[in-house]
């Protein structure tokens, strides 16, 4: 299981957390420092820090996250990280300064997405940066939470739930299949709109936004049927023109 955690709090809460945790923070890494978990959980509880945890089976993600979904959100790490960030954005009524742990796989892709949201004016993204746990000890909270999930440490998971610190969501096969269908539908709409735009028949982005909203509200079964029908119709049209892959006509042997 891959697990990604994000922890959040007001500036004053983080200042209080740092006051309590700093004496125990030196060289902290969750997989080697279980004797310090009590102090860390206590510092989080005292200061009011909250945690969001997203997890997914590695094999499940590889098998059921389609190529379209992975193109859109990246690998399992980036998918869970973006979901964490989005959940924090939904919980906090202010702009949030996101700090991501340096050295993580696909970190650049995650930063690019969050920075694009920042540039687009999304009200919940205030800034995006990366740092090492040793330099920014606030990250040690997320290391702790993700570790107890990926190592299946049920007692500590239970403790964080009891202290009202943690909320957890797990990406299932069904969730990934539904998301994959919707992302594939968006790719199909984007492709169709690009063709239409080339012909001067449509304004691409205005219509894409409308299509995206409709797709995200739709039932996944209906989406699958619509996508399958669109693919069959496009394939039949291409076959009728004597075309093969990528719309190219076959060479005629002399």
PDB file of C-alpha atoms in Angstrom:
ATOM      1  CA  UNK A   1       0.000   0.000   0.000  1.00  0.00           C
ATOM      2  CA  UNK A   2       1.237   3.466  -0.903  1.00  0.00           C
ATOM      3  CA  UNK A   3       0.187   6.137   1.584  1.00  0.00           C
ATOM      4  CA  UNK A   4       0.497   9.913   1.377  1.00  0.00           C
ATOM      5  CA  UNK A   5      -0.394  12.240   4.242  1.00  0.00           C
ATOM      6  CA  UNK A   6      -0.847  15.970   4.510  1.00  0.00           C
ATOM      7  CA  UNK A   7      -1.124  17.899   7.762  1.00  0.00           C
ATOM      8  CA  UNK A   8      -2.543  21.383   8.177  1.00  0.00           C
ATOM      9  CA  UNK A   9      -3.071  24.125  10.723  1.00  0.00           C
ATOM     10  CA  UNK A  10      -3.048  27.869  11.258  1.00  0.00           C
ATOM     11  CA  UNK A  11       0.292  29.685  11.483  1.00  0.00           C
ATOM     12  CA  UNK A  12      -0.060  30.039  15.262  1.00  0.00           C
ATOM     13  CA  UNK A  13      -0.835  26.318  15.603  1.00  0.00           C
ATOM     14  CA  UNK A  14       2.292  25.388  13.673  1.00  0.00           C
ATOM     15  CA  UNK A  15       4.328  27.745  15.851  1.00  0.00           C
ATOM     16  CA  UNK A  16       2.986  25.984  18.951  1.00  0.00           C
ATOM     17  CA  UNK A  17       3.657  22.567  17.392  1.00  0.00           C
ATOM     18  CA  UNK A  18       7.258  23.543  16.669  1.00  0.00           C
ATOM     19  CA  UNK A  19       7.681  24.663  20.298  1.00  0.00           C
ATOM     20  CA  UNK A  20       6.598  21.243  21.630  1.00  0.00           C
ATOM     21  CA  UNK A  21       8.201  19.059  18.965  1.00  0.00           C
ATOM     22  CA  UNK A  22      11.602  20.686  18.319  1.00  0.00           C
ATOM     23  CA  UNK A  23      13.386  18.898  21.257  1.00  0.00           C
ATOM     24  CA  UNK A  24      12.468  15.510  19.706  1.00  0.00           C
ATOM     25  CA  UNK A  25      12.775  16.357  16.007  1.00  0.00           C
ATOM     26  CA  UNK A  26      16.489  15.865  15.349  1.00  0.00           C
ATOM     27  CA  UNK A  27      17.180  13.157  12.710  1.00  0.00           C
ATOM     28  CA  UNK A  28      13.558  12.039  12.855  1.00  0.00           C
ATOM     29  CA  UNK A  29      12.406   9.480  10.322  1.00  0.00           C
ATOM     30  CA  UNK A  30       9.214   7.594  11.115  1.00  0.00           C
ATOM     31  CA  UNK A  31      10.486   4.144  10.151  1.00  0.00           C
ATOM     32  CA  UNK A  32      13.351   4.407  12.649  1.00  0.00           C
ATOM     33  CA  UNK A  33      11.852   6.531  15.441  1.00  0.00           C
ATOM     34  CA  UNK A  34       8.762   4.787  16.825  1.00  0.00           C
ATOM     35  CA  UNK A  35       9.755   5.595  20.473  1.00  0.00           C
ATOM     36  CA  UNK A  36       9.084   9.270  19.660  1.00  0.00           C
ATOM     37  CA  UNK A  37       5.574   8.733  18.294  1.00  0.00           C
ATOM     38  CA  UNK A  38       3.945   9.601  21.640  1.00  0.00           C
ATOM     39  CA  UNK A  39       5.645  12.995  21.760  1.00  0.00           C
ATOM     40  CA  UNK A  40       4.771  13.694  18.109  1.00  0.00           C
ATOM     41  CA  UNK A  41       1.110  12.746  18.482  1.00  0.00           C
ATOM     42  CA  UNK A  42       0.968  14.780  21.690  1.00  0.00           C
ATOM     43  CA  UNK A  43       2.429  17.848  19.980  1.00  0.00           C
ATOM     44  CA  UNK A  44      -0.107  17.514  17.146  1.00  0.00           C
ATOM     45  CA  UNK A  45      -3.009  17.172  19.566  1.00  0.00           C
ATOM     46  CA  UNK A  46      -1.897  20.042  21.819  1.00  0.00           C
ATOM     47  CA  UNK A  47      -1.401  22.444  18.925  1.00  0.00           C
ATOM     48  CA  UNK A  48      -4.533  21.372  17.041  1.00  0.00           C
ATOM     49  CA  UNK A  49      -2.817  20.068  13.890  1.00  0.00           C
ATOM     50  CA  UNK A  50      -5.051  17.918  11.657  1.00  0.00           C
ATOM     51  CA  UNK A  51      -4.041  15.183   9.200  1.00  0.00           C
ATOM     52  CA  UNK A  52      -5.448  13.906   5.907  1.00  0.00           C
ATOM     53  CA  UNK A  53      -4.368  10.484   4.647  1.00  0.00           C
ATOM     54  CA  UNK A  54      -4.827   8.998   1.172  1.00  0.00           C
ATOM     55  CA  UNK A  55      -3.826   5.428   0.371  1.00  0.00           C
ATOM     56  CA  UNK A  56      -3.985   3.028  -2.563  1.00  0.00           C
ATOM     57  CA  UNK A  57      -2.767  -0.483  -3.292  1.00  0.00           C
ATOM     58  CA  UNK A  58       0.230  -0.200  -5.619  1.00  0.00           C
ATOM     59  CA  UNK A  59      -0.896  -3.129  -7.770  1.00  0.00           C
ATOM     60  CA  UNK A  60      -4.469  -1.808  -7.781  1.00  0.00           C
ATOM     61  CA  UNK A  61      -3.313   1.536  -9.144  1.00  0.00           C
ATOM     62  CA  UNK A  62      -1.153  -0.045 -11.835  1.00  0.00           C
ATOM     63  CA  UNK A  63      -3.981  -2.324 -12.944  1.00  0.00           C
ATOM     64  CA  UNK A  64      -7.013  -0.034 -12.815  1.00  0.00           C
ATOM     65  CA  UNK A  65      -5.648   3.485 -13.369  1.00  0.00           C
ATOM     66  CA  UNK A  66      -5.776   3.722 -17.150  1.00  0.00           C
ATOM     67  CA  UNK A  67      -3.173   5.413 -19.316  1.00  0.00           C
ATOM     68  CA  UNK A  68      -5.460   8.439 -19.631  1.00  0.00           C
ATOM     69  CA  UNK A  69      -5.782   8.767 -15.849  1.00  0.00           C
ATOM     70  CA  UNK A  70      -2.033   8.397 -15.333  1.00  0.00           C
ATOM     71  CA  UNK A  71      -1.400  10.999 -18.033  1.00  0.00           C
ATOM     72  CA  UNK A  72      -3.728  13.380 -16.196  1.00  0.00           C
ATOM     73  CA  UNK A  73      -2.551  12.883 -12.588  1.00  0.00           C
ATOM     74  CA  UNK A  74       0.693  10.883 -12.783  1.00  0.00           C
ATOM     75  CA  UNK A  75       1.735   7.906 -10.696  1.00  0.00           C
ATOM     76  CA  UNK A  76       0.140   6.647  -7.477  1.00  0.00           C
ATOM     77  CA  UNK A  77       2.157   9.090  -5.356  1.00  0.00           C
ATOM     78  CA  UNK A  78       1.126  12.180  -7.312  1.00  0.00           C
ATOM     79  CA  UNK A  79      -2.506  11.040  -7.442  1.00  0.00           C
ATOM     80  CA  UNK A  80      -2.688  10.617  -3.646  1.00  0.00           C
ATOM     81  CA  UNK A  81      -0.740  13.829  -3.044  1.00  0.00           C
ATOM     82  CA  UNK A  82      -3.081  15.909  -5.195  1.00  0.00           C
ATOM     83  CA  UNK A  83      -6.078  14.340  -3.456  1.00  0.00           C
ATOM     84  CA  UNK A  84      -4.539  15.257  -0.077  1.00  0.00           C
ATOM     85  CA  UNK A  85      -3.979  18.827  -1.213  1.00  0.00           C
ATOM     86  CA  UNK A  86      -7.504  19.062  -2.569  1.00  0.00           C
ATOM     87  CA  UNK A  87      -8.997  17.772   0.675  1.00  0.00           C
ATOM     88  CA  UNK A  88      -6.983  20.264   2.719  1.00  0.00           C
ATOM     89  CA  UNK A  89      -8.176  23.014   0.385  1.00  0.00           C
ATOM     90  CA  UNK A  90     -11.764  21.911   1.021  1.00  0.00           C
ATOM     91  CA  UNK A  91     -11.257  21.897   4.817  1.00  0.00           C
ATOM     92  CA  UNK A  92      -9.522  25.265   5.125  1.00  0.00           C
ATOM     93  CA  UNK A  93     -11.441  28.478   4.344  1.00  0.00           C
ATOM     94  CA  UNK A  94      -8.229  30.389   3.541  1.00  0.00           C
ATOM     95  CA  UNK A  95      -5.368  30.249   1.075  1.00  0.00           C
ATOM     96  CA  UNK A  96      -2.937  27.508   2.077  1.00  0.00           C
ATOM     97  CA  UNK A  97       0.862  27.505   1.753  1.00  0.00           C
ATOM     98  CA  UNK A  98       1.714  23.961   0.616  1.00  0.00           C
ATOM     99  CA  UNK A  99       5.144  22.498   1.435  1.00  0.00           C
ATOM    100  CA  UNK A 100       5.950  19.147  -0.202  1.00  0.00           C
ATOM    101  CA  UNK A 101       8.711  16.815   0.943  1.00  0.00           C
ATOM    102  CA  UNK A 102      11.740  17.036  -1.364  1.00  0.00           C
ATOM    103  CA  UNK A 103      12.987  13.865  -3.017  1.00  0.00           C
ATOM    104  CA  UNK A 104       9.609  12.227  -3.556  1.00  0.00           C
ATOM    105  CA  UNK A 105       8.838  10.512  -6.889  1.00  0.00           C
ATOM    106  CA  UNK A 106       7.025  12.706  -9.406  1.00  0.00           C
ATOM    107  CA  UNK A 107       7.354  15.727  -7.112  1.00  0.00           C
ATOM    108  CA  UNK A 108       7.844  18.032 -10.089  1.00  0.00           C
ATOM    109  CA  UNK A 109       4.541  16.982 -11.652  1.00  0.00           C
ATOM    110  CA  UNK A 110       2.653  17.634  -8.408  1.00  0.00           C
ATOM    111  CA  UNK A 111       4.227  21.077  -8.015  1.00  0.00           C
ATOM    112  CA  UNK A 112       3.355  21.911 -11.619  1.00  0.00           C
ATOM    113  CA  UNK A 113      -0.324  21.079 -11.036  1.00  0.00           C
ATOM    114  CA  UNK A 114      -0.533  23.079  -7.804  1.00  0.00           C
ATOM    115  CA  UNK A 115       1.327  26.015  -9.351  1.00  0.00           C
ATOM    116  CA  UNK A 116      -1.053  25.919 -12.323  1.00  0.00           C
ATOM    117  CA  UNK A 117      -3.970  26.102  -9.870  1.00  0.00           C
ATOM    118  CA  UNK A 118      -2.243  29.026  -8.171  1.00  0.00           C
ATOM    119  CA  UNK A 119      -1.774  30.819 -11.495  1.00  0.00           C
ATOM    120  CA  UNK A 120      -5.394  30.171 -12.474  1.00  0.00           C
ATOM    121  CA  UNK A 121      -6.590  32.013  -9.361  1.00  0.00           C
ATOM    122  CA  UNK A 122      -7.882  29.041  -7.348  1.00  0.00           C
ATOM    123  CA  UNK A 123      -8.727  30.547  -3.970  1.00  0.00           C
ATOM    124  CA  UNK A 124      -7.334  27.671  -1.847  1.00  0.00           C
ATOM    125  CA  UNK A 125      -3.724  27.629  -3.123  1.00  0.00           C
ATOM    126  CA  UNK A 126      -1.567  30.354  -1.594  1.00  0.00           C
ATOM    127  CA  UNK A 127       1.933  29.125  -2.447  1.00  0.00           C
ATOM    128  CA  UNK A 128       3.840  25.953  -3.333  1.00  0.00           C
ATOM    129  CA  UNK A 129       7.309  24.938  -2.127  1.00  0.00           C
ATOM    130  CA  UNK A 130       9.371  21.856  -1.271  1.00  0.00           C
ATOM    131  CA  UNK A 131      11.748  21.150   1.622  1.00  0.00           C
ATOM    132  CA  UNK A 132      13.555  18.381   3.501  1.00  0.00           C
ATOM    133  CA  UNK A 133      12.116  16.993   6.741  1.00  0.00           C
ATOM    134  CA  UNK A 134      15.283  17.982   8.576  1.00  0.00           C
ATOM    135  CA  UNK A 135      14.933  21.633   7.518  1.00  0.00           C
ATOM    136  CA  UNK A 136      11.167  21.913   7.850  1.00  0.00           C
ATOM    137  CA  UNK A 137      10.155  19.756  10.806  1.00  0.00           C
ATOM    138  CA  UNK A 138       6.442  20.318  10.172  1.00  0.00           C
ATOM    139  CA  UNK A 139       6.817  17.682   7.418  1.00  0.00           C
ATOM    140  CA  UNK A 140       7.652  15.084  10.065  1.00  0.00           C
ATOM    141  CA  UNK A 141       3.961  14.949  10.974  1.00  0.00           C
ATOM    142  CA  UNK A 142       3.060  13.754   7.470  1.00  0.00           C
ATOM    143  CA  UNK A 143       5.942  11.250   7.514  1.00  0.00           C
ATOM    144  CA  UNK A 144       4.573   9.821  10.763  1.00  0.00           C
ATOM    145  CA  UNK A 145       0.993   9.513   9.499  1.00  0.00           C
ATOM    146  CA  UNK A 146       1.887   7.963   6.140  1.00  0.00           C
ATOM    147  CA  UNK A 147       4.288   5.518   7.803  1.00  0.00           C
ATOM    148  CA  UNK A 148       1.763   4.086  10.264  1.00  0.00           C
ATOM    149  CA  UNK A 149      -0.627   3.498   7.368  1.00  0.00           C
ATOM    150  CA  UNK A 150       1.837   1.866   4.972  1.00  0.00           C
ATOM    151  CA  UNK A 151       3.232  -0.313   7.800  1.00  0.00           C
ATOM    152  CA  UNK A 152      -0.330  -1.160   8.931  1.00  0.00           C
ATOM    153  CA  UNK A 153       0.238   0.069  12.474  1.00  0.00           C
ATOM    154  CA  UNK A 154      -3.372  -0.281  13.639  1.00  0.00           C
ATOM    155  CA  UNK A 155      -2.852   0.856  17.262  1.00  0.00           C
ATOM    156  CA  UNK A 156      -1.382   4.212  16.226  1.00  0.00           C
ATOM    157  CA  UNK A 157      -3.965   4.652  13.481  1.00  0.00           C
ATOM    158  CA  UNK A 158      -6.633   4.076  16.118  1.00  0.00           C
ATOM    159  CA  UNK A 159      -5.000   6.574  18.458  1.00  0.00           C
ATOM    160  CA  UNK A 160      -5.034   9.343  15.846  1.00  0.00           C
ATOM    161  CA  UNK A 161      -8.680   8.643  15.076  1.00  0.00           C
ATOM    162  CA  UNK A 162      -9.546   8.746  18.788  1.00  0.00           C
ATOM    163  CA  UNK A 163      -7.706  12.056  19.198  1.00  0.00           C
ATOM    164  CA  UNK A 164      -9.744  13.463  16.277  1.00  0.00           C
ATOM    165  CA  UNK A 165      -6.556  14.258  14.365  1.00  0.00           C
ATOM    166  CA  UNK A 166      -6.888  11.976  11.347  1.00  0.00           C
ATOM    167  CA  UNK A 167      -9.259  11.408   8.447  1.00  0.00           C
ATOM    168  CA  UNK A 168      -8.487   8.668   5.921  1.00  0.00           C
ATOM    169  CA  UNK A 169      -9.696   7.695   2.442  1.00  0.00           C
ATOM    170  CA  UNK A 170      -8.568   4.662   0.430  1.00  0.00           C
ATOM    171  CA  UNK A 171      -8.635   4.541  -3.365  1.00  0.00           C
ATOM    172  CA  UNK A 172     -10.382   1.338  -4.431  1.00  0.00           C
ATOM    173  CA  UNK A 173     -10.642  -0.453  -7.743  1.00  0.00           C
ATOM    174  CA  UNK A 174     -14.153   0.971  -8.161  1.00  0.00           C
ATOM    175  CA  UNK A 175     -12.982   4.535  -7.501  1.00  0.00           C
ATOM    176  CA  UNK A 176     -10.156   4.235 -10.022  1.00  0.00           C
ATOM    177  CA  UNK A 177     -12.403   2.677 -12.658  1.00  0.00           C
ATOM    178  CA  UNK A 178     -14.961   5.464 -12.276  1.00  0.00           C
ATOM    179  CA  UNK A 179     -12.282   8.166 -12.387  1.00  0.00           C
ATOM    180  CA  UNK A 180     -10.640   6.504 -15.408  1.00  0.00           C
ATOM    181  CA  UNK A 181     -13.921   6.494 -17.322  1.00  0.00           C
ATOM    182  CA  UNK A 182     -14.474  10.187 -16.667  1.00  0.00           C
ATOM    183  CA  UNK A 183     -10.917  11.139 -17.590  1.00  0.00           C
ATOM    184  CA  UNK A 184     -11.118   9.086 -20.794  1.00  0.00           C
ATOM    185  CA  UNK A 185     -14.365  10.852 -21.652  1.00  0.00           C
ATOM    186  CA  UNK A 186     -12.655  14.213 -21.126  1.00  0.00           C
ATOM    187  CA  UNK A 187      -9.804  13.159 -23.422  1.00  0.00           C
ATOM    188  CA  UNK A 188     -12.333  12.133 -26.082  1.00  0.00           C
ATOM    189  CA  UNK A 189     -14.168  15.455 -25.810  1.00  0.00           C
ATOM    190  CA  UNK A 190     -10.889  17.362 -25.954  1.00  0.00           C
ATOM    191  CA  UNK A 191      -9.866  15.458 -29.070  1.00  0.00           C
ATOM    192  CA  UNK A 192     -13.189  16.099 -30.775  1.00  0.00           C
ATOM    193  CA  UNK A 193     -13.105  19.778 -29.883  1.00  0.00           C
ATOM    194  CA  UNK A 194      -9.567  20.118 -31.207  1.00  0.00           C
ATOM    195  CA  UNK A 195     -10.665  18.682 -34.553  1.00  0.00           C
ATOM    196  CA  UNK A 196     -13.672  20.994 -34.612  1.00  0.00           C
ATOM    197  CA  UNK A 197     -11.530  23.997 -33.749  1.00  0.00           C
ATOM    198  CA  UNK A 198      -9.214  23.273 -36.665  1.00  0.00           C
ATOM    199  CA  UNK A 199     -12.233  23.400 -38.929  1.00  0.00           C
ATOM    200  CA  UNK A 200     -13.273  26.715 -37.369  1.00  0.00           C
ATOM    201  CA  UNK A 201     -16.548  25.251 -36.125  1.00  0.00           C
ATOM    202  CA  UNK A 202     -16.244  25.742 -32.377  1.00  0.00           C
ATOM    203  CA  UNK A 203     -14.551  27.753 -29.606  1.00  0.00           C
ATOM    204  CA  UNK A 204     -12.479  25.106 -27.884  1.00  0.00           C
ATOM    205  CA  UNK A 205     -12.082  26.131 -24.256  1.00  0.00           C
ATOM    206  CA  UNK A 206     -15.588  27.484 -23.594  1.00  0.00           C
ATOM    207  CA  UNK A 207     -17.143  24.280 -24.885  1.00  0.00           C
ATOM    208  CA  UNK A 208     -14.593  22.059 -23.130  1.00  0.00           C
ATOM    209  CA  UNK A 209     -15.458  23.607 -19.757  1.00  0.00           C
ATOM    210  CA  UNK A 210     -19.140  22.892 -20.339  1.00  0.00           C
ATOM    211  CA  UNK A 211     -18.442  19.325 -21.432  1.00  0.00           C
ATOM    212  CA  UNK A 212     -16.161  18.731 -18.441  1.00  0.00           C
ATOM    213  CA  UNK A 213     -18.804  19.861 -15.945  1.00  0.00           C
ATOM    214  CA  UNK A 214     -21.387  17.600 -17.583  1.00  0.00           C
ATOM    215  CA  UNK A 215     -19.048  14.599 -17.560  1.00  0.00           C
ATOM    216  CA  UNK A 216     -18.043  15.029 -13.917  1.00  0.00           C
ATOM    217  CA  UNK A 217     -21.720  15.060 -12.884  1.00  0.00           C
ATOM    218  CA  UNK A 218     -22.656  12.042 -15.011  1.00  0.00           C
ATOM    219  CA  UNK A 219     -23.134   8.412 -14.088  1.00  0.00           C
ATOM    220  CA  UNK A 220     -19.957   6.421 -14.962  1.00  0.00           C
ATOM    221  CA  UNK A 221     -21.949   3.648 -16.685  1.00  0.00           C
ATOM    222  CA  UNK A 222     -23.552   6.165 -19.017  1.00  0.00           C
ATOM    223  CA  UNK A 223     -20.128   7.660 -19.699  1.00  0.00           C
ATOM    224  CA  UNK A 224     -18.691   4.262 -20.646  1.00  0.00           C
ATOM    225  CA  UNK A 225     -21.544   3.623 -23.082  1.00  0.00           C
ATOM    226  CA  UNK A 226     -21.130   7.070 -24.650  1.00  0.00           C
ATOM    227  CA  UNK A 227     -17.341   6.714 -24.971  1.00  0.00           C
ATOM    228  CA  UNK A 228     -17.627   3.226 -26.498  1.00  0.00           C
ATOM    229  CA  UNK A 229     -20.179   4.475 -29.019  1.00  0.00           C
ATOM    230  CA  UNK A 230     -18.016   7.464 -29.905  1.00  0.00           C
ATOM    231  CA  UNK A 231     -14.965   5.229 -30.439  1.00  0.00           C
ATOM    232  CA  UNK A 232     -16.948   2.790 -32.613  1.00  0.00           C
ATOM    233  CA  UNK A 233     -18.363   5.636 -34.700  1.00  0.00           C
ATOM    234  CA  UNK A 234     -14.930   7.212 -35.183  1.00  0.00           C
ATOM    235  CA  UNK A 235     -13.386   3.822 -36.076  1.00  0.00           C
ATOM    236  CA  UNK A 236     -16.145   3.118 -38.593  1.00  0.00           C
ATOM    237  CA  UNK A 237     -15.671   6.571 -40.161  1.00  0.00           C
ATOM    238  CA  UNK A 238     -11.931   6.034 -40.429  1.00  0.00           C
ATOM    239  CA  UNK A 239     -12.357   2.553 -41.916  1.00  0.00           C
ATOM    240  CA  UNK A 240     -14.784   3.898 -44.492  1.00  0.00           C
ATOM    241  CA  UNK A 241     -12.111   6.384 -45.612  1.00  0.00           C
ATOM    242  CA  UNK A 242      -9.584   3.587 -45.940  1.00  0.00           C
ATOM    243  CA  UNK A 243      -7.450   4.886 -43.061  1.00  0.00           C
ATOM    244  CA  UNK A 244      -5.484   3.020 -40.442  1.00  0.00           C
ATOM    245  CA  UNK A 245      -3.779   4.183 -37.249  1.00  0.00           C
ATOM    246  CA  UNK A 246      -3.378   7.934 -36.726  1.00  0.00           C
ATOM    247  CA  UNK A 247      -5.630   8.671 -39.695  1.00  0.00           C
ATOM    248  CA  UNK A 248      -3.048   7.728 -42.332  1.00  0.00           C
ATOM    249  CA  UNK A 249      -4.097   6.033 -45.538  1.00  0.00           C
ATOM    250  CA  UNK A 250      -2.447   2.674 -46.261  1.00  0.00           C
ATOM    251  CA  UNK A 251       0.259   2.550 -48.862  1.00  0.00           C
ATOM    252  CA  UNK A 252      -0.722   0.855 -52.106  1.00  0.00           C
ATOM    253  CA  UNK A 253       1.783  -1.716 -53.255  1.00  0.00           C
ATOM    254  CA  UNK A 254       2.567  -1.492 -56.952  1.00  0.00           C
TER     255      UNK A 254
END
